[in-house]
XYZ file of C-alpha atoms in Angstrom:
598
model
C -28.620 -0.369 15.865
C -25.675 -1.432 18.473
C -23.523 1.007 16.562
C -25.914 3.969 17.304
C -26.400 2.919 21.039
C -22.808 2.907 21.552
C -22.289 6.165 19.525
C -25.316 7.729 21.905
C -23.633 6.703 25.084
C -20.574 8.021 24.270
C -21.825 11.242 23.219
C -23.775 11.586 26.390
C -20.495 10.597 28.102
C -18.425 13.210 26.668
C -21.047 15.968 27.348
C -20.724 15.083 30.728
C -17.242 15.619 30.749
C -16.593 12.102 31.143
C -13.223 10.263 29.855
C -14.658 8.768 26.324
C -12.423 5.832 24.395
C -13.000 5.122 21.142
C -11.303 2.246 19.125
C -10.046 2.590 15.664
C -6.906 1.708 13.340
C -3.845 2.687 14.362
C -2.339 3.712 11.188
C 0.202 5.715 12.105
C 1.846 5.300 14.916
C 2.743 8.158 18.215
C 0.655 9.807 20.547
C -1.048 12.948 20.326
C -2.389 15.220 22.705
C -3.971 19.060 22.252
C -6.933 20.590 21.134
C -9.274 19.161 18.893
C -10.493 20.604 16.077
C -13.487 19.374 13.867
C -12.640 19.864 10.012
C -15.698 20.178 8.193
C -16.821 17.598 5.737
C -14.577 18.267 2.022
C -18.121 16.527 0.221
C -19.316 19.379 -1.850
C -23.385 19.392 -3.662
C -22.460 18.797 -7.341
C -25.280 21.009 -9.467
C -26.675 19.078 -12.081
C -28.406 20.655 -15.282
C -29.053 20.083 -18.818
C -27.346 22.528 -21.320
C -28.216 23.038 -25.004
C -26.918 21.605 -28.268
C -24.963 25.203 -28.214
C -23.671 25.007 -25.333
C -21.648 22.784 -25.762
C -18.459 23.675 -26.708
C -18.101 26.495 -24.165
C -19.148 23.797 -21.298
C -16.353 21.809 -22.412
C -13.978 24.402 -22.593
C -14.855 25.555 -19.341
C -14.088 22.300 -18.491
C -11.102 22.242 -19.704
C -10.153 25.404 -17.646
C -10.809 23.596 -14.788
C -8.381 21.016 -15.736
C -5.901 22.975 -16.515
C -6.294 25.165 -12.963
C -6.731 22.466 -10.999
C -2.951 21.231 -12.643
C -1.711 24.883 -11.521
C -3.262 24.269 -7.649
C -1.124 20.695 -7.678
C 1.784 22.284 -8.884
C 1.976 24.548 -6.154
C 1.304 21.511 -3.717
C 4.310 20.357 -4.799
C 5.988 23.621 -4.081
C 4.868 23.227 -0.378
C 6.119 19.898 0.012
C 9.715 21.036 -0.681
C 9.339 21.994 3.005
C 9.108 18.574 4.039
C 11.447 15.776 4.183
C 12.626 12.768 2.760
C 10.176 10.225 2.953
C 7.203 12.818 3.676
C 8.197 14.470 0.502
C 8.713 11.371 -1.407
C 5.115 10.467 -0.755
C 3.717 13.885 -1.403
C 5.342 14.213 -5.000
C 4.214 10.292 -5.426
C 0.665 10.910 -4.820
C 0.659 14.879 -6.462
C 2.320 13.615 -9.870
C -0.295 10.509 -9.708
C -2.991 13.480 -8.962
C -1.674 15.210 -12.152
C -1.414 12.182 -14.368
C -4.753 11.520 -13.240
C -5.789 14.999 -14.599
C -4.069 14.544 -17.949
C -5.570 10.911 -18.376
C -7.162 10.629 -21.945
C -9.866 8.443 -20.241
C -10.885 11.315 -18.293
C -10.791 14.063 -20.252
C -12.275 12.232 -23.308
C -14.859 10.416 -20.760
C -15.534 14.417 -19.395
C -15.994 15.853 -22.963
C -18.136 12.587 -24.320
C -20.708 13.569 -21.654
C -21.341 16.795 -21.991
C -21.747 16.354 -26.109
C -23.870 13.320 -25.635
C -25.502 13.580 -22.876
C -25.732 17.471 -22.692
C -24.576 17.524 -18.908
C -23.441 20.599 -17.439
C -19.434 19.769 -16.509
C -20.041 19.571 -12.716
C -22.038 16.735 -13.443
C -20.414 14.936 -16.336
C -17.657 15.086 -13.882
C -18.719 13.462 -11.132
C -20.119 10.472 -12.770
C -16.687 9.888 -15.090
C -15.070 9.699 -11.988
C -17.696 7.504 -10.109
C -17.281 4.827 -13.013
C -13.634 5.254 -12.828
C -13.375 4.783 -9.210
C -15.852 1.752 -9.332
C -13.264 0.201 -11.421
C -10.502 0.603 -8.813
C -12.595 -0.952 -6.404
C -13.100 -3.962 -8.114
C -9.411 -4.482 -7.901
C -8.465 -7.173 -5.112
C -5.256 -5.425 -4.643
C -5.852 -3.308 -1.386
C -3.199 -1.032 -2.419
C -4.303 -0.493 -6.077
C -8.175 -1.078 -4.593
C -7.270 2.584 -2.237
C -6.638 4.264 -5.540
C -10.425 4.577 -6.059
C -10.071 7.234 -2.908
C -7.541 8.993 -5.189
C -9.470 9.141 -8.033
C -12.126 10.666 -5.982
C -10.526 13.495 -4.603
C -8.951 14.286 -8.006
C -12.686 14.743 -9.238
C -13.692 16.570 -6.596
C -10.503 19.106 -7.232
C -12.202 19.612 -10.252
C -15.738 20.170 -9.415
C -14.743 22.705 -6.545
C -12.548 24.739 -9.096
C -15.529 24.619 -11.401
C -17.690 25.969 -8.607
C -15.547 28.319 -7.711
C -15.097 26.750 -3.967
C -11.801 26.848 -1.941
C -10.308 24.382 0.196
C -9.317 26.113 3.979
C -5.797 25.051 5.016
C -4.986 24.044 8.614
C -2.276 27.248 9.279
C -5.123 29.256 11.214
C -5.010 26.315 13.973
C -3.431 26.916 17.615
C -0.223 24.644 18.031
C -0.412 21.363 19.109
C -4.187 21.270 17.641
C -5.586 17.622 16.896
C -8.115 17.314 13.096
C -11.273 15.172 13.177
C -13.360 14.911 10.747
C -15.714 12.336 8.936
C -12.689 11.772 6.475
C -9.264 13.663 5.553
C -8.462 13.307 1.771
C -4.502 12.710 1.598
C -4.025 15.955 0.109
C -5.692 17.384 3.117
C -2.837 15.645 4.777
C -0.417 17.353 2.820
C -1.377 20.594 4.211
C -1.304 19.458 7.520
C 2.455 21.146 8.873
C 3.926 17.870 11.478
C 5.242 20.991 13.183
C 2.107 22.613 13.984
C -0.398 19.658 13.541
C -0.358 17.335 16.904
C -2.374 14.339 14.891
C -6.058 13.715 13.609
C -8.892 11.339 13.602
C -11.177 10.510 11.178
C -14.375 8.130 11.310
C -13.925 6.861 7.815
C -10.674 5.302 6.108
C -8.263 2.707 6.047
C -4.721 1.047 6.875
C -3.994 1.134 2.734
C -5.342 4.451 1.753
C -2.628 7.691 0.807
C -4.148 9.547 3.898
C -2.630 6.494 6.405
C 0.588 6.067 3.871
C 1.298 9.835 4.582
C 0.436 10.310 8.020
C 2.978 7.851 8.393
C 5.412 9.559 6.238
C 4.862 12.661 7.932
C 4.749 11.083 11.496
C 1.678 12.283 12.560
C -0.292 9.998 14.680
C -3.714 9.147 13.478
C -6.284 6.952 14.033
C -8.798 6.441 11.139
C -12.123 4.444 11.100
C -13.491 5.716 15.143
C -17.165 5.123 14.961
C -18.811 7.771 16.934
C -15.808 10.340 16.787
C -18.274 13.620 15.908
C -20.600 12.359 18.283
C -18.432 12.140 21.191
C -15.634 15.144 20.609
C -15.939 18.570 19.665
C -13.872 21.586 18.590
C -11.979 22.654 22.060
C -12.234 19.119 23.510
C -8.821 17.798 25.155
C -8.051 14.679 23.111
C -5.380 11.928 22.915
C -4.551 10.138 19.307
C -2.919 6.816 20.189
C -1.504 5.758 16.711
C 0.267 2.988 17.693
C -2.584 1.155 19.545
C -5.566 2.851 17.105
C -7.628 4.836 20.385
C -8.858 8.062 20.759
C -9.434 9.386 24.238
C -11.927 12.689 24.699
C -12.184 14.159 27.914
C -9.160 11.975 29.468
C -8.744 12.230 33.417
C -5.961 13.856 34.832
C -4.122 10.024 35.345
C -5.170 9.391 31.572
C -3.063 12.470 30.620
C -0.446 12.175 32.916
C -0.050 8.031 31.681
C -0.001 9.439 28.236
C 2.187 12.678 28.271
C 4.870 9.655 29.527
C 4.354 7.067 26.390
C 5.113 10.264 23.909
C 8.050 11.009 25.755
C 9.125 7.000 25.629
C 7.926 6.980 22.213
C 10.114 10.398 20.744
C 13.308 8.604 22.671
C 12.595 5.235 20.313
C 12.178 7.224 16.958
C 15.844 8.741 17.829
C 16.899 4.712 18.400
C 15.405 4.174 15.215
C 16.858 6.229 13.280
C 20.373 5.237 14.536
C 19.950 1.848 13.756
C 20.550 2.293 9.852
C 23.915 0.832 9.533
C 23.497 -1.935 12.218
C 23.200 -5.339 10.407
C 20.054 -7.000 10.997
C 21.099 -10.092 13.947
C 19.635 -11.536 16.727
C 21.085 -11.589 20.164
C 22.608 -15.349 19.300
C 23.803 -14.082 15.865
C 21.591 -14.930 13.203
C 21.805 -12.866 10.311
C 18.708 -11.691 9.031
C 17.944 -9.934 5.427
C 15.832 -7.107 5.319
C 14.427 -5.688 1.831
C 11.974 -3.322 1.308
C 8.350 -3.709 -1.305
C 7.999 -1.246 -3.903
C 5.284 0.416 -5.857
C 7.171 2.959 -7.355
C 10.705 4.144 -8.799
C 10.561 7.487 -6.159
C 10.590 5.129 -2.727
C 14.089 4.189 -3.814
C 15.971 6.978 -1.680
C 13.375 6.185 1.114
C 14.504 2.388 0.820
C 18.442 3.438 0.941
C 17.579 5.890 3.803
C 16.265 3.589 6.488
C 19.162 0.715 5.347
C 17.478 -1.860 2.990
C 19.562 -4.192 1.577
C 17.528 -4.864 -1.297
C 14.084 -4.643 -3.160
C 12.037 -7.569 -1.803
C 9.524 -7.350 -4.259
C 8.907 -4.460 -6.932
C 5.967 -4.098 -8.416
C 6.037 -3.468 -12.369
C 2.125 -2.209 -12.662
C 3.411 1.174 -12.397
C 4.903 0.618 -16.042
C 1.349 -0.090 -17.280
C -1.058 2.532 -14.980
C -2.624 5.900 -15.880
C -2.109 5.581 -19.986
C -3.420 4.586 -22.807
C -0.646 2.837 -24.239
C 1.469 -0.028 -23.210
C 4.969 0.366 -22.478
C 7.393 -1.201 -25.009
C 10.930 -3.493 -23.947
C 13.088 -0.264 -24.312
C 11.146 1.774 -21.797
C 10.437 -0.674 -19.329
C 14.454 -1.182 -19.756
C 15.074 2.012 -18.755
C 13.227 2.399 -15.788
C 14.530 -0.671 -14.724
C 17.853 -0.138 -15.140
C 17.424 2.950 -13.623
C 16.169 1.209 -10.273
C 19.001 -1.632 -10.187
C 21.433 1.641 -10.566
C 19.753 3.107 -8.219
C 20.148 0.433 -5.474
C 24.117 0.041 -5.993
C 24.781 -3.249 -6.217
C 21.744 -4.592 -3.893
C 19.590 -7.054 -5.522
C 16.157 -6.118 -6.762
C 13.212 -8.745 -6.583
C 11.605 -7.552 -10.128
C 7.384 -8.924 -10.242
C 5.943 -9.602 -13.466
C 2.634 -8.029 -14.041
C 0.115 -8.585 -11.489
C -3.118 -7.686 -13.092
C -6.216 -8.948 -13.543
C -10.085 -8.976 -15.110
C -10.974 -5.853 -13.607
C -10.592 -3.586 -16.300
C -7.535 -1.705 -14.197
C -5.517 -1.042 -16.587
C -6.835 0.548 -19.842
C -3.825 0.163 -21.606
C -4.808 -3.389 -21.236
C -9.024 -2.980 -21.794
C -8.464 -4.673 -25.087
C -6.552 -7.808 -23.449
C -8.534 -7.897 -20.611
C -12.056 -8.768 -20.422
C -14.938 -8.817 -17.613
C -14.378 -11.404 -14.854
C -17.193 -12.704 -12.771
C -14.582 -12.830 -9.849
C -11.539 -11.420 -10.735
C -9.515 -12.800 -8.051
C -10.265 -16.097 -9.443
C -10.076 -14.703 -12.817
C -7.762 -14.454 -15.464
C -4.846 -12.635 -13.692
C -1.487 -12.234 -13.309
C 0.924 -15.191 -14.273
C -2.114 -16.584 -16.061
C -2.544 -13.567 -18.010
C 1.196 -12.437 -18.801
C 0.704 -16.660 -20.244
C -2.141 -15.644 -22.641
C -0.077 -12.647 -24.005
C 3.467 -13.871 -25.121
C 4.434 -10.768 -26.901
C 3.647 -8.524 -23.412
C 5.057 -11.014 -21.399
C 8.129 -11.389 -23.411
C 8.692 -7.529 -24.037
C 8.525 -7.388 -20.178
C 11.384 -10.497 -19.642
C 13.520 -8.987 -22.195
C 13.093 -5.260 -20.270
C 14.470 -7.691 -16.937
C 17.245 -9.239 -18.306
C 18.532 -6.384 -19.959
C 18.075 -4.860 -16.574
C 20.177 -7.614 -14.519
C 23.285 -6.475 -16.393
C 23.295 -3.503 -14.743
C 23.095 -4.959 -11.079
C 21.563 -8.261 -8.912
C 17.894 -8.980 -10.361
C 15.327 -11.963 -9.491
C 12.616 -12.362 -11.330
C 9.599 -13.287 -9.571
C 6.241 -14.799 -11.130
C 2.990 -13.850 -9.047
C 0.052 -16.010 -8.314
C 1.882 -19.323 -9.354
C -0.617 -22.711 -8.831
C 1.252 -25.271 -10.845
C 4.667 -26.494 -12.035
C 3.593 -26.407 -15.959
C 3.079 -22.733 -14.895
C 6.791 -22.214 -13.952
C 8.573 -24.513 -16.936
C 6.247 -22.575 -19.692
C 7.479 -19.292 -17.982
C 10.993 -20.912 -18.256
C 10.277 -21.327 -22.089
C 9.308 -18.152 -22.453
C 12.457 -17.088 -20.716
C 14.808 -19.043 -22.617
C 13.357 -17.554 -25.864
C 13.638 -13.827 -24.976
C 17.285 -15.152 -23.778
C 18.430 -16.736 -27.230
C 16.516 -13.634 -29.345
C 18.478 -10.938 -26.549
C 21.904 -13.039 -27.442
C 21.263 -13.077 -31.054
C 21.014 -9.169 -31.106
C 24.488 -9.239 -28.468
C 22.492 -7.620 -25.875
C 23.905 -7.790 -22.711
C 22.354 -10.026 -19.728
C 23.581 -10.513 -16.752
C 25.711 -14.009 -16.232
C 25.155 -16.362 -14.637
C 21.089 -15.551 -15.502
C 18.554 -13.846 -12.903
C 16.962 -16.588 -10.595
C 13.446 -17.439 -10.879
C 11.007 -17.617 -8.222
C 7.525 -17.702 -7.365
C 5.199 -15.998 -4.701
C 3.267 -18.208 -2.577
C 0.065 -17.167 -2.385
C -2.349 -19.157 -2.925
C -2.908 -22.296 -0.837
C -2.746 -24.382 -3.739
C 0.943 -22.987 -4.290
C 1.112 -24.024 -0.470
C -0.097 -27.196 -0.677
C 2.219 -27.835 -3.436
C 5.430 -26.233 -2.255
C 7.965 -29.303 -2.391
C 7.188 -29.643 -6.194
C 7.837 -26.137 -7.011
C 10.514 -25.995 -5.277
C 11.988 -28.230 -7.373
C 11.360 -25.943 -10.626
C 11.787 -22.390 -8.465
C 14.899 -20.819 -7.262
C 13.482 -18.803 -4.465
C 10.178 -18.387 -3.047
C 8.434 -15.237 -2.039
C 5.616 -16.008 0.562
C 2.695 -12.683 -0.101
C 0.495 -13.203 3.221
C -2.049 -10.916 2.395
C -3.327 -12.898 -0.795
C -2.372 -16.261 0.793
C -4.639 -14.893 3.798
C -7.063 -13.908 1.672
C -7.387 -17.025 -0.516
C -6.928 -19.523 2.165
C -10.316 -18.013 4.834
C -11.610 -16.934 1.652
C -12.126 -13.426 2.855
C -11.966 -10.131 1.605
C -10.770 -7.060 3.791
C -12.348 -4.682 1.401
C -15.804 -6.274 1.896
C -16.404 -4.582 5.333
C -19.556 -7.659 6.466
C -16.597 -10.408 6.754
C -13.275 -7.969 7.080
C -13.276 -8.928 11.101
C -12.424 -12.349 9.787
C -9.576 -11.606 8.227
C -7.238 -13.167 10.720
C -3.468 -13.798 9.108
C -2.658 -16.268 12.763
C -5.604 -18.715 11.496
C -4.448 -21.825 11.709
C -4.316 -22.779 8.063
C -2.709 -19.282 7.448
C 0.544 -20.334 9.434
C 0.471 -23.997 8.563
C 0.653 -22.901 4.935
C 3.304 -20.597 5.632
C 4.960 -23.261 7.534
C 4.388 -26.082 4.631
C 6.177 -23.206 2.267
C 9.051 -22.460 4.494
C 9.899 -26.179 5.225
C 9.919 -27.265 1.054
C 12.185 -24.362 0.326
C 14.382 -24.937 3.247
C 14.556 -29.023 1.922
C 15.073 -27.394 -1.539
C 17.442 -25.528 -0.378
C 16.371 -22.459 -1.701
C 15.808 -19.200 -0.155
C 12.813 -17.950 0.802
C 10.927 -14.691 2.223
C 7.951 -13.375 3.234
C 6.996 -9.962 1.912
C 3.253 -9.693 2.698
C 1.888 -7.243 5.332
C 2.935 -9.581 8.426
C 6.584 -9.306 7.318
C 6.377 -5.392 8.318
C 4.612 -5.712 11.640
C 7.529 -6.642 14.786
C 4.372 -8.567 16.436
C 4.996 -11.359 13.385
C 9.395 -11.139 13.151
C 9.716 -13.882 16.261
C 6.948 -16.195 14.548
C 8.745 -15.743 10.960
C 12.390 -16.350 12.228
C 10.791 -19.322 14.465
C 9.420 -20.791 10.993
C 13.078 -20.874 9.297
C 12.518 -17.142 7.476
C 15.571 -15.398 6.942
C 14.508 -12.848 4.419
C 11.900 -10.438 5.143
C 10.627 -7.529 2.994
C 8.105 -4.809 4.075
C 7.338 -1.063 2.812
C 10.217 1.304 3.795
C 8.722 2.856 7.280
C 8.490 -0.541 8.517
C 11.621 -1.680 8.261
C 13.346 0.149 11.728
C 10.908 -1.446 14.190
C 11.181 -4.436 12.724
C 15.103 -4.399 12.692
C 14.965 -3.403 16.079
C 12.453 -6.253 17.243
C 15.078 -8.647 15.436
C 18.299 -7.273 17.667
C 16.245 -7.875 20.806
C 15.377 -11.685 20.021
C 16.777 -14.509 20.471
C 16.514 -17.301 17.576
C 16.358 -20.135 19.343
C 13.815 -19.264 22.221
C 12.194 -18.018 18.816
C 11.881 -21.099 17.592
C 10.978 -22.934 20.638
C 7.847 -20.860 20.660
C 7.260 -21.253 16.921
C 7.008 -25.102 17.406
C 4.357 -24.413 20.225
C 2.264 -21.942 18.113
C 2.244 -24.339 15.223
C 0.454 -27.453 17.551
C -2.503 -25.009 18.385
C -5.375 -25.081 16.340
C -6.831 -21.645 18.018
C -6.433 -18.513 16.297
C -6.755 -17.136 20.135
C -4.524 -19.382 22.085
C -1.658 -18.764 19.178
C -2.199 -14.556 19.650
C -1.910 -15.009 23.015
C 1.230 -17.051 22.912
C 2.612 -14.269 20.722
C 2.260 -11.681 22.634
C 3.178 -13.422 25.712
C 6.349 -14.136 24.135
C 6.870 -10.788 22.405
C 6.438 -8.844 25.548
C 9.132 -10.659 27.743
C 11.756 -11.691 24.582
C-alpha cells in the first residue's frame, strides 16, 4: 500500500539520521521543539468471561464500585485543573463534568447492569460493549462536534474498565522539560495531565480538528499535530523533533538550518500571542474603517467567561442541545428559562443568537428515543426545524423558555436547517401562540419581540435566499453543513473527506447568492460556520458584503487581527475576481496571494 511505502521510507530515513517531514492537522497552533517521547498506547485487553446465575449481584456491585471510583479519579482531575487558566480550565471542567455525567447516565449504568443479569457477562465486558453501542450512536450523528463525542464516550468506558482491572494511567510529570508526546492517540484527559509549562507539544497518528484532545490543546496552547501517518515509524523516544501546529508538520531529525529556521518562527510566534491578547478592547475595523461584528458559537453555558475574555460582542449562535444531552428526561419551559436567562445575564447587555434544537434521527438524544425514530440517512432525515415542527408542545416549551429569556437582555432566535418559506410562517405561528399564551399569564417578553432568522445551510435555503428573506429577519450562513450538503460530502467518512473543499465553486456562489438577498432585504446577515474562524476566509467574507462573523472563542483574536490589517475595498476587488473562477485551485491561490501581501 502507498501509505506503507511512504511510512517505510521514512522510517529508513529517520534511522539514518536523516531530516523526516511528516504532514498532519494542525490543530493547535505554535511550534514545538525538544525531546520526543513515545506514550504508550492507553488501549487496554478487556477479559471476557461468563459468570453464574449467582454471581450476579456481586459482579454488578463491583461494578458499581468502579463507577463510583472512577467519579472520585475525575473529581480530583478537576482539582488539578484549578492550576490552569481561564479558557484551559474552562475546557477541562467542560469535558470532566461531561465525563461525570457520562458516568451517572441511567443509560449506562442500567445498560451495564442489564448485561451482566442477562447475558451473564463479567463487568469488563458488559462494559465495553454498552459503551461500543453508545458510541456507535454518536457517530451516526452528522454533527462533527456532537459526532467527536463518540471519542468521549470511549475513554469514559475505558476509565472504567482500567479501574475494574486494577490498571493505572502514568502521568507525564516524570518527563525532562521541553519534552514533545507521540503516540498512536492522546485521549483529552491525557491532555489534561499534560502541564503547558513542562510539556513542549505532542503528536499523535490518529485524531481530529473536532475532537476534545484538539479543543484542549488549543485551550492549553500546546502545539499539536494529530493524524501524522507514519509518526511511530519514523520518531522515537530521544529523537529531536519539531511540532508545527499552525501549518500541521512534524519534523524528526531536523538539520541544523531546519532548527535554526524554526527556533525563529516560535520566537515570532510568542511576540503575536502577546499582540493578541492586547487586542481585546480594540473594535473590530479595517484599515478604511469598516466596522466589523465579531460573536462567538457556543456549545455550552461555561464558554461564556471565555467569550467575554477574548472581547466578543455577542453569541453568534448558541446551541440549545446541551438542554436535552446526557438524561433521560426532557427539560421543561422553566428550566430551559433559567439557563437561558442565566446566559443573556451573563453576556451584559450583548445580544445572544439562541438555536432551536438541532437534532435529528440518530437516536442522540435519549430523552428524545421516543420522538425520534431510525433514519435511513439522518442528515436527510427528520431533523431539526422539521422535527421541533412535528412536536409542538417541545417546540413551544422551548420558544416560551426564549422569550422569557429576551426580557432579560438582546435575544434572536434562530431556526436551523430552514428549506422553505411555509417552514418559517408555521414557525411564526407557533411563535405568535407561545406569545399570546406568555401575555395571557403577564409574563414578561422582551419588546419590541426577538427577531427571527434562519441558518443557511442547505443549498436549497441558498437557492432560495431572496424569498426568505422576505419572511426572515436575519440570516445565519453555517458553512460546514452548507459545504457538506452542497459536494455532498461527509468529513467523517474518511474515503471522500479530501473532498471536502469549503472554496468549491458552488460553496462560495451559494454563500454569495445568500449574502446578496439579505443585503437587498436589507437584513443582516453572518456567517458562523468553521470558515468564519479561520483569518485565511475574513478578506473573502468582508469581500462578499459579511459584516457579522461568529467563530468558537480561541478564534476570534487572529481573526480580529487579520480584519485591522485589511483593507475593505481591495477586499472586495479580489472577492469579485474569486467569484468569476470556476477552479477550486485558481480561487486558493488567489487567496493566498492576496492574504499574504494585504
Amino acid at each position: 500500500m502507498k501509505m506503507d511505502k511512504a511510512a517505510k521510507k521514512s522510517k529508513r530515513a529517520a534511522r539514518a539520521g536523516k531530516e523526516v517531514v511528516l504532514p498532519g492537522l494542525a490543530v493547535s497552533p505554535g511550534v514545538a521543539i525538544g525531546s520526543a517521547h513515545l506514550r504508550e498506547s492507553g488501549e487496554i485487553r478487556v477479559l471476557e468471561y461468563q459468570i453464574g446465575a449467582s454471581a450476579v449481584d456481586d459482579e454488578q456491585a463491583r461494578f458499581r464500585q468502579a463507577v463510583t471510583k472512577a467519579k472520585r479519579q475525575l473529581d480530583r482531575l478537576k482539582n488539578k485543573a484549578t492550576r490552569f487558566h481561564g479558557a484551559a480550565a474552562e475546557e477541562l471542567g467542560f469535558l470532566l463534568e461531561a465525563h461525570h455525567q457520562m458516568l451517572g447516565s441511567s443509560r449506562l449504568l442500567s445498560g451495564v447492569e442489564q448485561r451482566i443479569a442477562t447475558a451473564r457477562q463479567n463487568a469488563e465486558a458488559a462494559v465495553a460493549e454498552e459503551i461500543a453501542e453508545i458510541a456507535a450512536a454518536f457517530e451516526q450523528v452528522d454533527d462533527p462536534y456532537l459526532r467527536s463525542r463518540a471519542e468521549e464516550v470511549r475513554e469514559v468506558g475505558m476509565r472504567i474498565v482500567r479501574t475494574l482491572s486494577d490498571q493505572k494511567l502514568s502521568d507525564f510529570s516524570a518527563l525532562p522539560r521541553g519534552s514533545i508526546v507521540i503516540a498512536e492517540t492522546v485521549t483529552p484527559a491525557d491532555t489534561a495531565l499534560m502541564d503547558p509549562r513542562e510539556i513542549g507539544g505532542f503528536a499523535t497518528v490518529m485524531g481530529g480538528a473536532e475532537g476534545h484532545t484538539a479543543i484542549m490543546a488549543r485551550s492549553l496552547g500546546l502545539p499539536a499535530v494529530l493524524g501524522v501517518a507514519g509518526l511511530l515509524e519514523a520518531a522515537h523516544t530521544g529523537d529531536t523533533l519539531i511540532v508545527d501546529g499552525s501549518n500541521g508538520a512534524v519534523i524528526v531529525n531536523p538539520a541544523e538550518e531546519t532548527l535554526a529556521e524554526y527556533q525563529q518562527r516560535r520566537r515570532a510566534f510568542k511576540r503575536e500571542a502577546r499582540a493578541l491578547d492586547r487586542l481585546r478592547d480594540v473594535p473590530a475595523s479595517t484599515r478604511d474603517g469598516e466596522r466589523i461584528s465579531l460573536a462567538v458559537n457556543l456549545e455550552l453555558p461555561r464558554e461564556i467567561d471565555q467569550a467575554v475574555t477574548v472581547g466578543a460582542e455577542g453569541v453568534g449562535l448558541l446551541r440549545t442541545e446541551f438542554l436535552y444531552m446526557n438524561r433521560d428526561d426532557l427539560p421543561d419551559e422553566d428550566e430551559q428559562y433559567d439557563a437561558l436567562r442565566n446566559i443573556v445575564e451573563a453576556m451584559d447587555g450583548r445580544a445572544v443568537t439562541i438555536r432551536t434544537l438541532d437534532v435529528g434521527g440518530e437516536k442522540l438524544m435519549s430523552a428524545l428515543g421516543e420522538t425520534l425514530e431510525d433514519s435511513a440517512n439522518p442528515a436527510l432525515g427528520l431533523r431539526a426545524i422539521r422535527f421541533s415542527l412535528t412536536q409542538r408542545k417541545l417546540f413551544e416549551a422551548q420558544l416560551a423558555a426564549i422569550l422569557r429569556a429576551s426580557a432579560h437582555g438582546p435575544v434572536r432566535i434562530l431556526l436551523p436547517m430552514i428549506t422553505t418559506v411555509s417552514e418559517v410562517r408555521e414557525v411564526r405561528k407557533a411563535l405568535n401562540t407561545v406569545i399570546r399564551r406568555l401575555r395571557r399569564r403577564k409574563v414578561k417578553i422582551a419588546d419590541p419581540l426577538p427577531p427571527l432568522g434562519v441558518m443557511i445551510e442547505v443549498p436549497g435555503a441558498a437557492l432560495a435566499a431572496d424569498s426568505l428573506a422576505r419572511v426572515s429577519d436575519f440570516f445565519a450562513i453555517g458553512t460546514n453543513d452548507l459545504t457538506m450538503y452542497t459536494l455532498a460530502i461527509d468529513r467523517g467518512e474518511e474515503r471522500v473527506a479530501h473532498l471536502y473543499n469549503p472554496l468549491h465553486p458552488a460553496v462560495l456562489r451559494s454563500i454569495q447568492f445568500s449574502v446578496e438577498a439579505a443585503l437587498r432585504a436589507r437584513i443582516p446577515v453572518s456567517v458562523c460556520g468553521e470558515m468564519a474562524g479561520d483569518p485565511r476566509y475574513t478578506a473573502l467574507f468582508l469581500g462578499l458584503g459579511v459584516r457579522e462573523l461568529s467563530m468558537t472563542a480561541n478564534a476570534l483574536p487572529r481573526v480580529k487581527s487579520r480584519i485591522l490589517n485589511l483593507d475593505l475595498q481591495a477586499a472586495v476587488r479580489r472577492a469579485s475576481v474569486i467569484m468569476d473562477q470556476f477552479d477550486s485551485g485558481r480561487i486558493a491561490a488567489l487567496l493566498d496571494d492576496f492574504n499574504a501581501l494585504a
